PDB file of C-alpha atoms in Angstrom:
ATOM      1  CA  MET A   3      61.463 -37.881 -45.153  1.00 65.00           C
ATOM      2  CA  LEU A   4      57.744 -38.037 -44.464  1.00 71.00           C
ATOM      3  CA  THR A   5      56.202 -41.379 -45.139  1.00 86.00           C
ATOM      4  CA  SER A   6      52.555 -41.884 -45.833  1.00 88.00           C
ATOM      5  CA  ARG A   7      52.107 -43.633 -42.488  1.00 88.00           C
ATOM      6  CA  ALA A   8      53.634 -40.668 -40.645  1.00 87.00           C
ATOM      7  CA  ALA A   9      51.424 -38.238 -42.566  1.00 86.00           C
ATOM      8  CA  ILE A  10      48.299 -40.234 -41.752  1.00 89.00           C
ATOM      9  CA  LEU A  11      49.357 -40.451 -38.097  1.00 90.00           C
ATOM     10  CA  ALA A  12      49.945 -36.690 -37.992  1.00 89.00           C
ATOM     11  CA  LEU A  13      46.567 -36.114 -39.622  1.00 90.00           C
ATOM     12  CA  VAL A  14      44.831 -38.362 -37.081  1.00 92.00           C
ATOM     13  CA  VAL A  15      46.563 -36.591 -34.178  1.00 92.00           C
ATOM     14  CA  ILE A  16      45.496 -33.195 -35.559  1.00 91.00           C
ATOM     15  CA  VAL A  17      41.894 -34.338 -35.997  1.00 91.00           C
ATOM     16  CA  ILE A  18      41.805 -35.715 -32.436  1.00 90.00           C
ATOM     17  CA  ALA A  19      43.326 -32.494 -31.072  1.00 89.00           C
ATOM     18  CA  LEU A  20      40.788 -30.382 -32.954  1.00 86.00           C
ATOM     19  CA  SER A  21      37.894 -32.560 -31.844  1.00 88.00           C
ATOM     20  CA  LEU A  22      38.967 -32.229 -28.198  1.00 86.00           C
ATOM     21  CA  ALA A  23      39.704 -28.482 -28.316  1.00 88.00           C
ATOM     22  CA  TYR A  24      36.083 -27.284 -28.255  1.00 89.00           C
ATOM     23  CA  PRO A  25      34.886 -29.560 -25.421  1.00 89.00           C
ATOM     24  CA  LEU A  26      37.986 -28.698 -23.405  1.00 89.00           C
ATOM     25  CA  ARG A  27      37.344 -24.982 -23.902  1.00 90.00           C
ATOM     26  CA  GLU A  28      33.706 -25.428 -22.858  1.00 92.00           C
ATOM     27  CA  TYR A  29      34.811 -27.372 -19.777  1.00 93.00           C
ATOM     28  CA  VAL A  30      37.208 -24.604 -18.731  1.00 93.00           C
ATOM     29  CA  MET A  31      34.539 -21.920 -19.280  1.00 95.00           C
ATOM     30  CA  GLN A  32      31.978 -23.896 -17.281  1.00 96.00           C
ATOM     31  CA  ARG A  33      34.427 -24.360 -14.408  1.00 96.00           C
ATOM     32  CA  ALA A  34      35.033 -20.606 -14.347  1.00 95.00           C
ATOM     33  CA  GLN A  35      31.289 -19.962 -14.373  1.00 97.00           C
ATOM     34  CA  ILE A  36      30.778 -22.457 -11.533  1.00 97.00           C
ATOM     35  CA  ALA A  37      33.457 -20.699  -9.469  1.00 96.00           C
ATOM     36  CA  GLN A  38      31.797 -17.343 -10.128  1.00 96.00           C
ATOM     37  CA  LEU A  39      28.385 -18.683  -9.130  1.00 97.00           C
ATOM     38  CA  GLN A  40      29.815 -20.181  -5.939  1.00 97.00           C
ATOM     39  CA  ASP A  41      31.289 -16.792  -5.002  1.00 97.00           C
ATOM     40  CA  GLU A  42      27.964 -15.132  -5.704  1.00 97.00           C
ATOM     41  CA  ARG A  43      26.163 -17.734  -3.617  1.00 98.00           C
ATOM     42  CA  ALA A  44      28.535 -17.120  -0.705  1.00 97.00           C
ATOM     43  CA  ARG A  45      27.851 -13.366  -0.922  1.00 97.00           C
ATOM     44  CA  MET A  46      24.106 -14.003  -1.044  1.00 97.00           C
ATOM     45  CA  GLU A  47      24.255 -16.307   1.982  1.00 97.00           C
ATOM     46  CA  ALA A  48      26.200 -13.674   3.909  1.00 97.00           C
ATOM     47  CA  ASN A  49      23.577 -11.096   2.922  1.00 97.00           C
ATOM     48  CA  VAL A  50      20.756 -13.398   4.053  1.00 97.00           C
ATOM     49  CA  GLU A  51      22.498 -13.969   7.380  1.00 97.00           C
ATOM     50  CA  GLU A  52      22.884 -10.217   7.820  1.00 96.00           C
ATOM     51  CA  LEU A  53      19.193  -9.706   7.097  1.00 96.00           C
ATOM     52  CA  ARG A  54      18.230 -12.444   9.584  1.00 96.00           C
ATOM     53  CA  GLU A  55      20.282 -10.720  12.271  1.00 94.00           C
ATOM     54  CA  ARG A  56      18.579  -7.433  11.417  1.00 92.00           C
ATOM     55  CA  GLU A  57      15.169  -9.127  11.639  1.00 94.00           C
ATOM     56  CA  GLU A  58      16.020 -10.561  15.063  1.00 93.00           C
ATOM     57  CA  ALA A  59      17.139  -7.131  16.243  1.00 90.00           C
ATOM     58  CA  LEU A  60      13.912  -5.550  15.005  1.00 90.00           C
ATOM     59  CA  ASN A  61      11.899  -8.066  17.017  1.00 93.00           C
ATOM     60  CA  GLU A  62      13.458  -6.780  20.246  1.00 93.00           C
ATOM     61  CA  ASP A  63      11.487  -3.982  21.900  1.00 92.00           C
ATOM     62  CA  ALA A  64      14.566  -2.287  23.357  1.00 93.00           C
ATOM     63  CA  TYR A  65      16.178  -1.989  19.923  1.00 92.00           C
ATOM     64  CA  VAL A  66      13.017  -0.586  18.352  1.00 91.00           C
ATOM     65  CA  GLU A  67      12.657   1.939  21.162  1.00 91.00           C
ATOM     66  CA  ARG A  68      16.285   3.004  20.851  1.00 91.00           C
ATOM     67  CA  GLU A  69      15.964   3.462  17.086  1.00 89.00           C
ATOM     68  CA  ALA A  70      12.705   5.416  17.427  1.00 89.00           C
ATOM     69  CA  ARG A  71      14.301   7.765  19.934  1.00 87.00           C
ATOM     70  CA  ALA A  72      17.499   8.253  17.936  1.00 86.00           C
ATOM     71  CA  ARG A  73      16.185   8.458  14.393  1.00 86.00           C
ATOM     72  CA  LEU A  74      12.624   9.725  14.755  1.00 86.00           C
ATOM     73  CA  HIS A  75      13.054  11.744  17.971  1.00 84.00           C
ATOM     74  CA  TYR A  76      10.131   9.976  19.619  1.00 89.00           C
ATOM     75  CA  GLN A  77       9.540  10.416  23.338  1.00 89.00           C
ATOM     76  CA  TYR A  78       7.189   9.290  26.032  1.00 90.00           C
ATOM     77  CA  PRO A  79       4.312  11.649  26.933  1.00 91.00           C
ATOM     78  CA  ASP A  80       5.808  12.616  30.307  1.00 91.00           C
ATOM     79  CA  GLU A  81       9.236  13.446  28.847  1.00 90.00           C
ATOM     80  CA  ILE A  82      10.395  16.809  27.577  1.00 87.00           C
ATOM     81  CA  ALA A  83      12.477  16.948  24.425  1.00 82.00           C
ATOM     82  CA  TYR A  84      14.941  19.710  23.705  1.00 82.00           C
ATOM     83  CA  ILE A  85      16.283  20.585  20.291  1.00 78.00           C
ATOM     84  CA  VAL A  86      19.494  22.573  20.282  1.00 81.00           C
ATOM     85  CA  ILE A  87      19.868  25.031  17.417  1.00 81.00           C
ATOM     86  CA  ARG A  88      23.227  26.595  16.801  1.00 80.00           C
ATOM     87  CA  PRO A  89      23.006  30.380  16.724  1.00 82.00           C
ATOM     88  CA  ASP A  90      25.316  30.795  13.715  1.00 74.00           C
ATOM     89  CA  SER A  91      23.265  28.449  11.506  1.00 55.00           C
ATOM     90  CA  GLU A  92      20.278  30.824  11.323  1.00 49.00           C
ATOM     91  CA  ASP A  93      22.051  34.170  10.959  1.00 49.00           C
ATOM     92  CA  GLU A  94      24.642  33.493   8.325  1.00 54.00           C
ATOM     93  CA  GLU A  95      24.683  31.105   5.436  1.00 59.00           C
ATOM     94  CA  ARG A  96      27.803  28.968   5.518  1.00 59.00           C
ATOM     95  CA  VAL A  97      29.561  28.593   2.180  1.00 57.00           C
ATOM     96  CA  ASP A  98      31.955  25.715   1.698  1.00 64.00           C
ATOM     97  CA  PRO A  99      34.905  26.895  -0.418  1.00 63.00           C
ATOM     98  CA  SER A 100      35.290  23.440  -1.963  1.00 66.00           C
ATOM     99  CA  GLU A 101      31.772  23.562  -3.424  1.00 65.00           C
ATOM    100  CA  PRO A 102      31.328  25.507  -6.661  1.00 55.00           C
ATOM    101  CA  ARG A 103      28.903  28.408  -6.560  1.00 74.00           C
ATOM    102  CA  ASP A 104      27.522  27.763 -10.038  1.00 80.00           C
ATOM    103  CA  PRO A 105      25.737  24.579 -11.084  1.00 81.00           C
ATOM    104  CA  TRP A 106      27.907  21.807 -12.503  1.00 79.00           C
ATOM    105  CA  PHE A 107      26.687  22.289 -16.056  1.00 83.00           C
ATOM    106  CA  THR A 108      27.656  25.972 -15.957  1.00 86.00           C
ATOM    107  CA  GLU A 109      31.145  25.050 -14.806  1.00 85.00           C
ATOM    108  CA  LEU A 110      31.344  22.433 -17.545  1.00 86.00           C
ATOM    109  CA  TRP A 111      30.281  24.857 -20.254  1.00 89.00           C
ATOM    110  CA  ARG A 112      32.759  27.465 -18.991  1.00 88.00           C
ATOM    111  CA  SER A 113      35.577  24.930 -19.213  1.00 87.00           C
ATOM    112  CA  VAL A 114      34.537  24.035 -22.776  1.00 88.00           C
ATOM    113  CA  GLU A 115      34.597  27.705 -23.747  1.00 88.00           C
ATOM    114  CA  GLU A 116      38.029  28.156 -22.163  1.00 88.00           C
ATOM    115  CA  ALA A 117      39.350  25.120 -24.001  1.00 87.00           C
ATOM    116  CA  ASP A 118      37.986  26.494 -27.278  1.00 82.00           C
ATOM    117  CA  ARG A 119      39.892  29.769 -26.990  1.00 83.00           C
ATOM    118  CA  PRO A 120      43.447  29.720 -28.374  1.00 76.00           C
ATOM    119  CA  ASP A 121      46.152  30.464 -25.852  1.00 72.00           C
ATOM    120  CA  ASP A 122      47.781  33.862 -26.365  1.00 58.00           C
ATOM    121  CA  GLY A 123      50.897  32.905 -24.425  1.00 52.00           C
ATOM    122  CA  LEU A 124      52.071  30.115 -26.741  1.00 52.00           C
TER     123      LEU A 124
END
């Protein structure tokens, strides 16, 4: 059936397989980590390129002027600025029906209390 030579050969094959299993696993894990780091590097390079474009845009006077006018409502001294106020925004307070009237923790506690009560209908 199983000769001593075959048993020794099987033992040697098992020892070789076990000795190669750990380095092979480490190799596979390192390759996965390298791929992950390469993806992260590509995202970082894209982010850097985006920031460089933003820096170039901020160095242009026309862009800075446009942003100051739009975001900060700046104007030149000889210009007149008008702010339009909607008449309904001052008189009545708008209530969005999707927003709860009570704070979130009150709603949460109310739901806990409702869950604690036994149902009468069952």
